[in-house]
XYZ file of C-alpha atoms in Angstrom:
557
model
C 13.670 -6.029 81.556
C 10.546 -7.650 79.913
C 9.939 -11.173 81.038
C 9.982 -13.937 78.582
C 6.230 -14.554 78.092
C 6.054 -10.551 77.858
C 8.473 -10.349 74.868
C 5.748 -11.765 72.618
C 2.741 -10.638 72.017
C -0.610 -11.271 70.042
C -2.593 -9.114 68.184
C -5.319 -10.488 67.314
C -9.579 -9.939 66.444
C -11.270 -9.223 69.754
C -14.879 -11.273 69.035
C -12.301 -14.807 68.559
C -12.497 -16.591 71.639
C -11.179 -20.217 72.526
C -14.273 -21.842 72.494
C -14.400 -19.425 69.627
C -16.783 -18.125 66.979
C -18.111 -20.290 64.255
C -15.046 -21.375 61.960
C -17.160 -19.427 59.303
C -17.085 -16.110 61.392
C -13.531 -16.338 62.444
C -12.236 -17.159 59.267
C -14.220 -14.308 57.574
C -12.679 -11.762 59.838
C -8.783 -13.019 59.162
C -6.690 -9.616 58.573
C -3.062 -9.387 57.742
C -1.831 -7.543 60.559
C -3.141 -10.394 63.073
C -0.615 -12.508 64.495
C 2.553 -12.936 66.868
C 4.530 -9.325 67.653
C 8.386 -9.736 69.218
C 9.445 -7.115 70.846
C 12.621 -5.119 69.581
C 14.398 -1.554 70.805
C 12.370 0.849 73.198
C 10.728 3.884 72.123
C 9.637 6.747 74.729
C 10.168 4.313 77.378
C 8.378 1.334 76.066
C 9.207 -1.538 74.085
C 8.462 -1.217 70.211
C 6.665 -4.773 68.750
C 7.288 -5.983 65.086
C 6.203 -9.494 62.805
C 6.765 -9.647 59.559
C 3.827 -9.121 56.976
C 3.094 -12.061 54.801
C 3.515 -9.931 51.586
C 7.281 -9.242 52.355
C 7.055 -5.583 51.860
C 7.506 -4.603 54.936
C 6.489 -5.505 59.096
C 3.940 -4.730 61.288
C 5.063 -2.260 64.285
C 3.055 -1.852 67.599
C 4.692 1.057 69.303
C 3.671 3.975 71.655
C 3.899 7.851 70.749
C 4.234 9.734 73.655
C 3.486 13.140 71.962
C 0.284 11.617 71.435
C -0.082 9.548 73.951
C -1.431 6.880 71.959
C -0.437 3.008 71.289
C -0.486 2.418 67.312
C -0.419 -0.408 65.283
C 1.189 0.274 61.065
C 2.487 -1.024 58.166
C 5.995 -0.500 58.086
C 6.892 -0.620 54.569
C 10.188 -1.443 53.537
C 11.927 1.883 52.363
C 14.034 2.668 49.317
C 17.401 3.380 49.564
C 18.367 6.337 50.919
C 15.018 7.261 51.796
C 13.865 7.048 56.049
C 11.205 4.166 57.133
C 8.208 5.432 57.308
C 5.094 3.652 59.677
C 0.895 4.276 58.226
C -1.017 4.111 61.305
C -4.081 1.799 60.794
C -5.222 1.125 64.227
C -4.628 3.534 67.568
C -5.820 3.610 71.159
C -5.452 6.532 73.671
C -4.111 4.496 76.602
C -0.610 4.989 78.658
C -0.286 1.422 79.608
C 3.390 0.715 80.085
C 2.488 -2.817 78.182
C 0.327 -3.297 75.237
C -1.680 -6.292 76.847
C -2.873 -3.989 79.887
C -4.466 -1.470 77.545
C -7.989 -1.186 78.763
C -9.407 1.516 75.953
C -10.838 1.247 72.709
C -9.263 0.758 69.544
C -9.954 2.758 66.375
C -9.355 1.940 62.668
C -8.404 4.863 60.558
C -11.004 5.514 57.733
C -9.729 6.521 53.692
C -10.772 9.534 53.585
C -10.652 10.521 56.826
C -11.207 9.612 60.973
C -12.062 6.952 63.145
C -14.049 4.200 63.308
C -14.276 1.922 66.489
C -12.076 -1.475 66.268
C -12.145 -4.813 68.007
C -8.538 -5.552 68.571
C -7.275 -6.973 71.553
C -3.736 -7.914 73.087
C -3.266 -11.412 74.232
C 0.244 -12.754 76.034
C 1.003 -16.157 77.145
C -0.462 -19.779 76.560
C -3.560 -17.942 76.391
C -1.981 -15.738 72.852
C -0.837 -18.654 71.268
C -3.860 -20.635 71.810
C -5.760 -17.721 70.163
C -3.605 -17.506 67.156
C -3.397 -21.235 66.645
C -7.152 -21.215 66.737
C -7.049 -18.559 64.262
C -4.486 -19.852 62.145
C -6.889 -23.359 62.117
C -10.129 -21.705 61.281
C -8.341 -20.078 58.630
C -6.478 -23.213 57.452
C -9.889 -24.451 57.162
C -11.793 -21.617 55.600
C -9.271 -22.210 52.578
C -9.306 -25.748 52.537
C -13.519 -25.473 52.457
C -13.478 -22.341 50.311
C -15.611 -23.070 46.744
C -12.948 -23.572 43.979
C -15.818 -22.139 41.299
C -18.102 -18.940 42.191
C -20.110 -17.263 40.402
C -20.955 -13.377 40.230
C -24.548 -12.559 39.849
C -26.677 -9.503 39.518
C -27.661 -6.554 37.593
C -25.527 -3.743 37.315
C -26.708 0.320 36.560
C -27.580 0.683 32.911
C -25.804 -3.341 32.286
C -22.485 -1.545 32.613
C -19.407 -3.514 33.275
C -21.580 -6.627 33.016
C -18.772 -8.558 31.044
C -16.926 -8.543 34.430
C -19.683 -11.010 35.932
C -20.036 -14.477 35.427
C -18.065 -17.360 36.736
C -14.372 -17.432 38.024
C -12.567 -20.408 39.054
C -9.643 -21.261 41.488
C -6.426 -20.231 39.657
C -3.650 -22.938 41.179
C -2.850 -23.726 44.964
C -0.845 -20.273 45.596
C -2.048 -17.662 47.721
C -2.216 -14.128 47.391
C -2.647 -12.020 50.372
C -3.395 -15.058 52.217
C -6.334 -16.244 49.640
C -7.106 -17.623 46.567
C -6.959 -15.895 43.169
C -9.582 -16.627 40.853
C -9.728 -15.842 36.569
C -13.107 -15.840 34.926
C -13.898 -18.769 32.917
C -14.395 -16.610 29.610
C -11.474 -14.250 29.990
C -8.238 -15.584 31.576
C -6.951 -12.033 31.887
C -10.143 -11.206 34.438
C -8.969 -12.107 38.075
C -10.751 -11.462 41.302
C -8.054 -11.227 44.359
C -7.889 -9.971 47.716
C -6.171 -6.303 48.361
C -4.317 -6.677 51.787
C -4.017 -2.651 51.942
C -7.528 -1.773 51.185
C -9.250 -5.302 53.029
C -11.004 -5.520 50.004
C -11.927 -8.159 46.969
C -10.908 -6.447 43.693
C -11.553 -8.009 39.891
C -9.508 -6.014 37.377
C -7.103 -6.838 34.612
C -3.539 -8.576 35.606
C -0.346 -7.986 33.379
C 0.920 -11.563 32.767
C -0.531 -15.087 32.110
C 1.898 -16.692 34.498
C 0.412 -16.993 38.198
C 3.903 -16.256 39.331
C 4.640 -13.020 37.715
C 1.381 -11.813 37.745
C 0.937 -8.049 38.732
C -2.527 -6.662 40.369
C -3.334 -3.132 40.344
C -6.265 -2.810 42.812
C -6.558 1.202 41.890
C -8.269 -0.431 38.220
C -10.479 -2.589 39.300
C -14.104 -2.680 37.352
C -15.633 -3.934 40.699
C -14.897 -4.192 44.297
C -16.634 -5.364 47.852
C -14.438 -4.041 51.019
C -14.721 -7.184 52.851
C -11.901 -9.128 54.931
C -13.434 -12.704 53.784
C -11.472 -15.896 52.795
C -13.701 -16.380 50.295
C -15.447 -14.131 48.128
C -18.762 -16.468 48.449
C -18.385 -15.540 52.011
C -18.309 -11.534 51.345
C -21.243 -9.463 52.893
C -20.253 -6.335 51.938
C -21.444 -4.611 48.863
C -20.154 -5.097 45.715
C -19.456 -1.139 43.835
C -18.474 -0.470 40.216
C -15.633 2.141 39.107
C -17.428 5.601 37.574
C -15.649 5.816 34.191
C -15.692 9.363 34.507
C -14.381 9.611 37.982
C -11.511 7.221 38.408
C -11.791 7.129 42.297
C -15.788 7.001 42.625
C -17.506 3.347 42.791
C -21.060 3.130 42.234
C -22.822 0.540 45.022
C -24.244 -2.658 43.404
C -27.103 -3.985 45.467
C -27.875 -6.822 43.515
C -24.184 -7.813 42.647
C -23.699 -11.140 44.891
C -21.106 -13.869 44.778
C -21.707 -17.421 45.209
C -20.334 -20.797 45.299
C -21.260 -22.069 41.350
C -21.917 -25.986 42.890
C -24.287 -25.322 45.564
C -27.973 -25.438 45.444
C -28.372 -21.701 44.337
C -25.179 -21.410 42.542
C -26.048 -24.935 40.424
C -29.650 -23.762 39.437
C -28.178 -20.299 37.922
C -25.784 -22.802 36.021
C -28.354 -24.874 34.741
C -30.537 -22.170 33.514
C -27.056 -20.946 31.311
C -26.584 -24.021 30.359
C -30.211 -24.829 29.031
C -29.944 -21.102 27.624
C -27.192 -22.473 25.348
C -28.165 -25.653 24.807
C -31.776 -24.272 23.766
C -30.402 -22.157 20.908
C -32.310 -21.214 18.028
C -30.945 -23.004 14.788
C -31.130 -19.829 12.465
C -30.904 -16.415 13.693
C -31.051 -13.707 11.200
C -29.691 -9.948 11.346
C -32.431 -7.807 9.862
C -33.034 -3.878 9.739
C -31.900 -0.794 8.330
C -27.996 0.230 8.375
C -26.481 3.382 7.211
C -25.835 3.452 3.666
C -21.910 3.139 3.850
C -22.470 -0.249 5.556
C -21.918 -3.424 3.233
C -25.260 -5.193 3.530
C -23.866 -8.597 2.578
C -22.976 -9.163 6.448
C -26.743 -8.983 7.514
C -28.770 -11.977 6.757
C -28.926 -15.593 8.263
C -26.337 -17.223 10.894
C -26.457 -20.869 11.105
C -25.915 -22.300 14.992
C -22.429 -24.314 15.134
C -21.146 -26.945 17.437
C -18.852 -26.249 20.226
C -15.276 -27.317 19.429
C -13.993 -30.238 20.835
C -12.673 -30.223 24.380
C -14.177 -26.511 24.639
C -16.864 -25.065 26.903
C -19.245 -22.477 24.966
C -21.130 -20.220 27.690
C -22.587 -18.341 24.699
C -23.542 -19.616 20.970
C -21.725 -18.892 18.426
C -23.433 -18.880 14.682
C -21.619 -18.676 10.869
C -23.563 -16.839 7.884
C -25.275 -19.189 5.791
C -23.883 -18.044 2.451
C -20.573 -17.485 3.455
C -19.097 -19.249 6.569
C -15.764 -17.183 7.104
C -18.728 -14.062 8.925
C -19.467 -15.490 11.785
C -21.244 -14.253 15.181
C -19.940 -14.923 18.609
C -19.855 -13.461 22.060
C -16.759 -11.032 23.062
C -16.511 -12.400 26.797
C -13.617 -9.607 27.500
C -15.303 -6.616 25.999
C -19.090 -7.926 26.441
C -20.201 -7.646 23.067
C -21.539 -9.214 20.559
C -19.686 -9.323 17.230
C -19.970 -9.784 13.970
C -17.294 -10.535 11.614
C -14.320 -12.063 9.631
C -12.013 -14.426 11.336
C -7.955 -14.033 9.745
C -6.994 -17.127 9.512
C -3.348 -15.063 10.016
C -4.098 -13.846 13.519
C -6.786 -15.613 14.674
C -8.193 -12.584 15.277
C -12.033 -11.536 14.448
C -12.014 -8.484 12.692
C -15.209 -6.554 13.673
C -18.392 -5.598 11.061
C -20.878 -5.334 13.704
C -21.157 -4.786 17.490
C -24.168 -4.819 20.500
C -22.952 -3.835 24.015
C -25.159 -6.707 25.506
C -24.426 -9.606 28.005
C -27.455 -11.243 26.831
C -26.947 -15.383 26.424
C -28.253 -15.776 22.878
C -27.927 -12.865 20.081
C -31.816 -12.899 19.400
C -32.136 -11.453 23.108
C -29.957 -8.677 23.079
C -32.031 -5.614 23.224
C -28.820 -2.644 23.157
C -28.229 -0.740 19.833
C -26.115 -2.286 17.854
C -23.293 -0.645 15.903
C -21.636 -0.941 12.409
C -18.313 -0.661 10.772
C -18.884 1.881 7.586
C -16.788 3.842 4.911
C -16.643 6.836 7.571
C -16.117 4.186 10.548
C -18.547 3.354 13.495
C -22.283 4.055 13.446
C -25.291 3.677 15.124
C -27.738 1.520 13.540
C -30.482 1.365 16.424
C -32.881 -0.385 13.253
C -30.887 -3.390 12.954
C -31.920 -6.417 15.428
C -31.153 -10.175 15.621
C -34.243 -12.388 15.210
C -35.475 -15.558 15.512
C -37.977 -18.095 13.814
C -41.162 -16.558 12.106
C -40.593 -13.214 12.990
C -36.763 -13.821 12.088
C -37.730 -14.789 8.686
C -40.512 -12.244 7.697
C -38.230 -9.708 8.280
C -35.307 -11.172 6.008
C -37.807 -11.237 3.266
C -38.435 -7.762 3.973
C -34.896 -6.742 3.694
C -34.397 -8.537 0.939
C -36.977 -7.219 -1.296
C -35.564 -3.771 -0.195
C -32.070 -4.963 -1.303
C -33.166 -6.058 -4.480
C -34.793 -2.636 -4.836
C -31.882 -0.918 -4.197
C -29.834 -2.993 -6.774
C -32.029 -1.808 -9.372
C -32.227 1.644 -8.855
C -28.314 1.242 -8.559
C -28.029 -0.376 -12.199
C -30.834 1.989 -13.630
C -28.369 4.925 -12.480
C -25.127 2.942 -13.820
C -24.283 3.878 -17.815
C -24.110 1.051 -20.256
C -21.443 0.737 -22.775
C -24.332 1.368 -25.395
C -27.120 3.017 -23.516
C -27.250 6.203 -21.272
C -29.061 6.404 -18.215
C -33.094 7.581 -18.952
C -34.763 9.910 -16.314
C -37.717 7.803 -16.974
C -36.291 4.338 -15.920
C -34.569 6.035 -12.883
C -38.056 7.485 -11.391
C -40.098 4.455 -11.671
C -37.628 2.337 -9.808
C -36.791 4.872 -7.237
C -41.087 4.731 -7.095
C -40.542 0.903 -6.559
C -37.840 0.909 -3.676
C -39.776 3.759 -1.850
C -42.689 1.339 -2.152
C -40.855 -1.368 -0.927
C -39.952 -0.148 2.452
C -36.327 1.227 1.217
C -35.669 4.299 3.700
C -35.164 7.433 2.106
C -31.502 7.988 3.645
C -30.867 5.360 1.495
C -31.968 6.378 -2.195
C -30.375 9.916 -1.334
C -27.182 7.824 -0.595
C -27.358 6.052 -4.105
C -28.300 9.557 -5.759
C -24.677 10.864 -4.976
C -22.419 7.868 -5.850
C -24.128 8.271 -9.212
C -22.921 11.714 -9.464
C -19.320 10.024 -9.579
C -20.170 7.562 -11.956
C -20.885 11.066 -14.251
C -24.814 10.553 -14.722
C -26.548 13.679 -15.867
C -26.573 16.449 -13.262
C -30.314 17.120 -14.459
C -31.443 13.561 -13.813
C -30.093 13.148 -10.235
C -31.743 16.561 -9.487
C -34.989 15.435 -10.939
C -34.858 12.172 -8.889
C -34.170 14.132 -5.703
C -36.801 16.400 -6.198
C -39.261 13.466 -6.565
C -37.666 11.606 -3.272
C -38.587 14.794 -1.606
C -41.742 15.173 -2.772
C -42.232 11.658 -1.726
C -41.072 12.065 1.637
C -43.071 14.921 2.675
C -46.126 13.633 1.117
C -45.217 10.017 3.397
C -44.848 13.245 6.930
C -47.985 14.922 6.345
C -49.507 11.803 6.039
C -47.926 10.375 9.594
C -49.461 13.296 11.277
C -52.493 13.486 13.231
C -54.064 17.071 13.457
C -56.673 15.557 15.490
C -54.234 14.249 18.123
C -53.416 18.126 19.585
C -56.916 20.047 18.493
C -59.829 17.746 19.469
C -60.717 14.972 21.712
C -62.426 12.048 20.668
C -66.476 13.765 21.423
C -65.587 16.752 19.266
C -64.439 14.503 16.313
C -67.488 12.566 17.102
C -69.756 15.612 17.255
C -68.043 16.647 13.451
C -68.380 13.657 12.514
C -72.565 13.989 13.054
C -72.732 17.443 11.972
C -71.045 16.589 8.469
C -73.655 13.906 7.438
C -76.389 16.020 7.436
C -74.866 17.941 4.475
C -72.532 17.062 1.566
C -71.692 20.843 1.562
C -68.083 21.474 2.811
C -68.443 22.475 7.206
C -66.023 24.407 8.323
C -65.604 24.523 12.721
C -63.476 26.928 14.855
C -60.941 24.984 17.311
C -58.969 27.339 19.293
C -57.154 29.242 16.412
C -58.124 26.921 13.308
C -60.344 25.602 11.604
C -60.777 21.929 10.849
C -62.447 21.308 7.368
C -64.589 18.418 6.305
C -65.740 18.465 3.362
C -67.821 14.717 3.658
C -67.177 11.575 5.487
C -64.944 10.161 2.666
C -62.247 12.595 2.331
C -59.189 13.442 3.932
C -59.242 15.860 6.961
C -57.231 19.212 6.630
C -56.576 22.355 8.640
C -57.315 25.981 7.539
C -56.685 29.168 9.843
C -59.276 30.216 11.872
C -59.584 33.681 9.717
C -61.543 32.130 7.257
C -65.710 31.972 7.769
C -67.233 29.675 9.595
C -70.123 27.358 7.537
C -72.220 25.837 8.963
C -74.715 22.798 7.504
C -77.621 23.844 5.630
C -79.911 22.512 8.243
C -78.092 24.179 11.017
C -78.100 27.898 8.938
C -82.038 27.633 8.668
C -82.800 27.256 12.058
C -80.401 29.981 12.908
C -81.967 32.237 10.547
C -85.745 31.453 11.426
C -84.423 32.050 15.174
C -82.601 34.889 13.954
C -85.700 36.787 12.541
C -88.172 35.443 15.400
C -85.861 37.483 17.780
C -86.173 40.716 15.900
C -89.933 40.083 15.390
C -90.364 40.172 19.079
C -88.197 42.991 19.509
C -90.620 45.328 17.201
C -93.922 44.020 18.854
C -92.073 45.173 22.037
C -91.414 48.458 20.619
């Protein structure tokens, strides 16, 4: 028979003592399976312990194996009917002590994917156990109690993926999970960070209900995680990883992910700086650059800054069109984007135009490629960028005078109730919007709607054949035959060699031939086949030195 003090026993962190590590240390190393065993039936000659784990799925069970010879300390989870009761081993120790409190060896923890690690677990019985505990139990009582009720998760993650799940979360009501807080992010209520019992980890992810009560956590889909047994997650030191898309079960470490208490001194400065960041905004910011040609132009132009709403926090600004204030531009906190569209007044719902991938603060930072909402659905539109002030503004005009362009090369291809449309009139304004900056993607665009609109297949052909013209006259042009052929001294060299004659020079380079016919005219490129000239100059002295050498050749003779 065991005697009384024997029949309990406590599990419990080995580096706890009485006079005990700091309250920060203990509390940080608080683990679910800590606490007060009773001892129940005997197995292989030794009594099996049990407590109940806080979760209610299931108990605790320190028992021995004597195939193994081994003391081992699981999760017993509650089984389903019909089905045995089945015990995960987390911790083990190769000792035959006929109690668990005389085991002298060394624990080991069980790894995820695969052996041991050493543990510090000790077994405590007696005044000396419950003194322990209740010292645990205290530290941890006032871990919680200390534990920042706003945090804030800070850092730079690979590529800015997953960067709508940092930010700020605060304290989510007085009930505990796994023994700690739960906490949703200020922007997106459906974003909690909570503490995985099985896995001794911190896990953010998505949670199935609004209601604290019924809310369900799937730590297996969680963005990020830190495996860390803290009370707090401004207490974790382990590294934060982020889930690979691509491979469900791989996390990608995040050095520079930290969390940290949001009203202390470092915490409180990053605040500030958002909150300047927002309060700083520009007045006007205007969405300027090329789009595909399906994309309705009428949502790019200038966003007017708006107040926040009464009784509501704005972490980003949020801006309406100037000409028509149902388009407006806000900050997606749950998908990390910034959008640009309609609000239904129906659904209260924004029904997306325009989308950047980009955590930045304000829209005029955001340096991702935005994307647009066209006849054949989304697009890249990597020339379109939100701008600010001068630079804002110059390049509105320039859009504009390219839209107005484009309008009149549309309505010179559109047939009048009276007159047809002229090749003439459609040439000189598709000269004008190439002039004006319109890209040629574009004008080929307008071309074929006019098609349906039954204009004149010979016109349409004409009008292509000039927009091709025009565009390889605008890529010969861009290039730079000098760039590959000849360094800066032989250009210089040409250069002195041409003005000594107005008579066209023509100089091998590797296989071509560079031709300059005087200082004032364009540069082109012949094969090298052709003959090489030389300046006039240049072809006497080679002839005078030409017949001096055979002279003294004969006198040799």
């Amino acid at each position: 028979m065991l005697e009384a003090s024997s029949r309990t026993v406590y599990m419990l962190d080995s580096t706890t003592s009485i006079a005990g590590a700091a309250p920060s240390q203990a509390a940080g190393k608080a683990m679910q399976w800590q606490g007060a065993y009773t001892a129940e039936a005997t197995t292989d000659g030794r009594y099996t312990y049990a407590r109940k784990d806080p979760s209610g799925k299931g108990s605790w069970t320190l028992f021995y194996n004597a195939r193994t010879g081994t003391w081992s300390l699981g999760l017993r989870r509650t089984p389903i009917t019909g089905a045995p009761a089945r015990t995960k081993t987390i911790f083990s120790v190769y000792d035959g002590a006929q109690l668990p409190h005389e085991i002298k060896g060394t624990w080991r923890q069980s790894q995820r994917g695969g052996g041991w690690t050493p543990a510090s677990l000790k077994c405590v019985v007696g005044p000396e156990g419950a003194a322990l505990l209740r010292e645990k139990q205290e530290a941890t009582a006032r871990a919680l109690a200390s534990s920042a009720e706003e945090v804030l998760l800070v850092g730079l993650t690979a590529s800015a993926a997953r960067h709508e799940w940092l930010g700020r979360y605060k304290r989510y009501g007085p009930a505990l999970v796994n023994g700690r807080h739960v906490l949703v992010h200020e922007d997106d209520s459906k974003k909690v960070m909570w503490y995985d019992a099985k896995s001794a980890s911190w896990c953010i992810a998505l949670h199935e209900d609004e209601n604290l009560q019924r809310m369900r956590f799937f730590p297996n889909r969680a963005a990020l995680r830190a495996v860390d047994p803290a009370l707090a997650p401004e207490r974790i030191v382990g590294a934060w990883t982020m889930r690979d898309e691509a491979q469900r079960d791989s996390y990608e470490v995040l050095p520079s992910v930290r969390c940290i208490a949001a009203l202390e001194s470092e915490g409180a400065a990053v605040v500030r700086a958002q909150e300047d960041a927002v309060h700083k905004a520009e007045p006007i910011v205007y969405l300027t650059g090329a789009t595909p040609p399906s994309f309705a132009r009428e949502w790019m132009g200038s966003y007017v800054l708006q107040p926040a709403l009464l009784g509501t926090h704005l972490s980003h600004p949020w801006y309406r069109h100037e000409r028509d204030s149902s388009r407006e531009l806000r900050y997606h906190a749950h998908s990390g984007e910034w959008r640009v569209g309609r609000m239904e007044t129906s659904t209260g719902l924004l029904s997306t135009a325009m989308s950047v991938y980009d955590g930045a603060l304000r829209p005029e930072h955001t340096s991702a490629s935005w994307k647009v909402h066209g006849d054949t659905g989304w697009q890249d539109a990597p020339d379109v960028r939100c701008r600010a002030q001068a630079e804002g503004k110059t390049a509105l005009i320039a859009d504009e005078r390219v839209d107005r362009a484009a309008a009149s090369l549309q309505r010179a291809l559109t047939p009048g109730w009276i007159f047809a449309v002229r090749a003439p009139a459609v040439l000189a304004e598709l000269r004008l919007a190439l002039q004006s900056g319109m890209q040629p993607v574009r004008a080929y665009h307008i071309l074929s709607r006019a098609r349906t609109l039954g204009v004149a297949e010979a016109i349409i052909e004409a009008a292509r054949q000039q927009l091709a013209v025009t565009v390889s006259q605008s890529s010969r042009s861009a290039q730079r035959p000098w760039a590959d052929q000849a360094s800066d001294k032989r250009k210089a060299k040409l250069s002195e060699a041409n003005e000594t004659s107005s008579n066209p020079v023509y100089i091998a380079i590797a296989d071509r031939a560079v031709v300059i016919s005087n200082a004032s005219e364009t540069i082109t490129v012949r094969t090298a086949t052709e003959k090489v000239q030389l300046p006039r100059r240049r072809r006497r002295q080679r002839r005078r030195q030409h017949v001096a050498g055979r002279k003294s050749t004969v006198s040799d003779e």
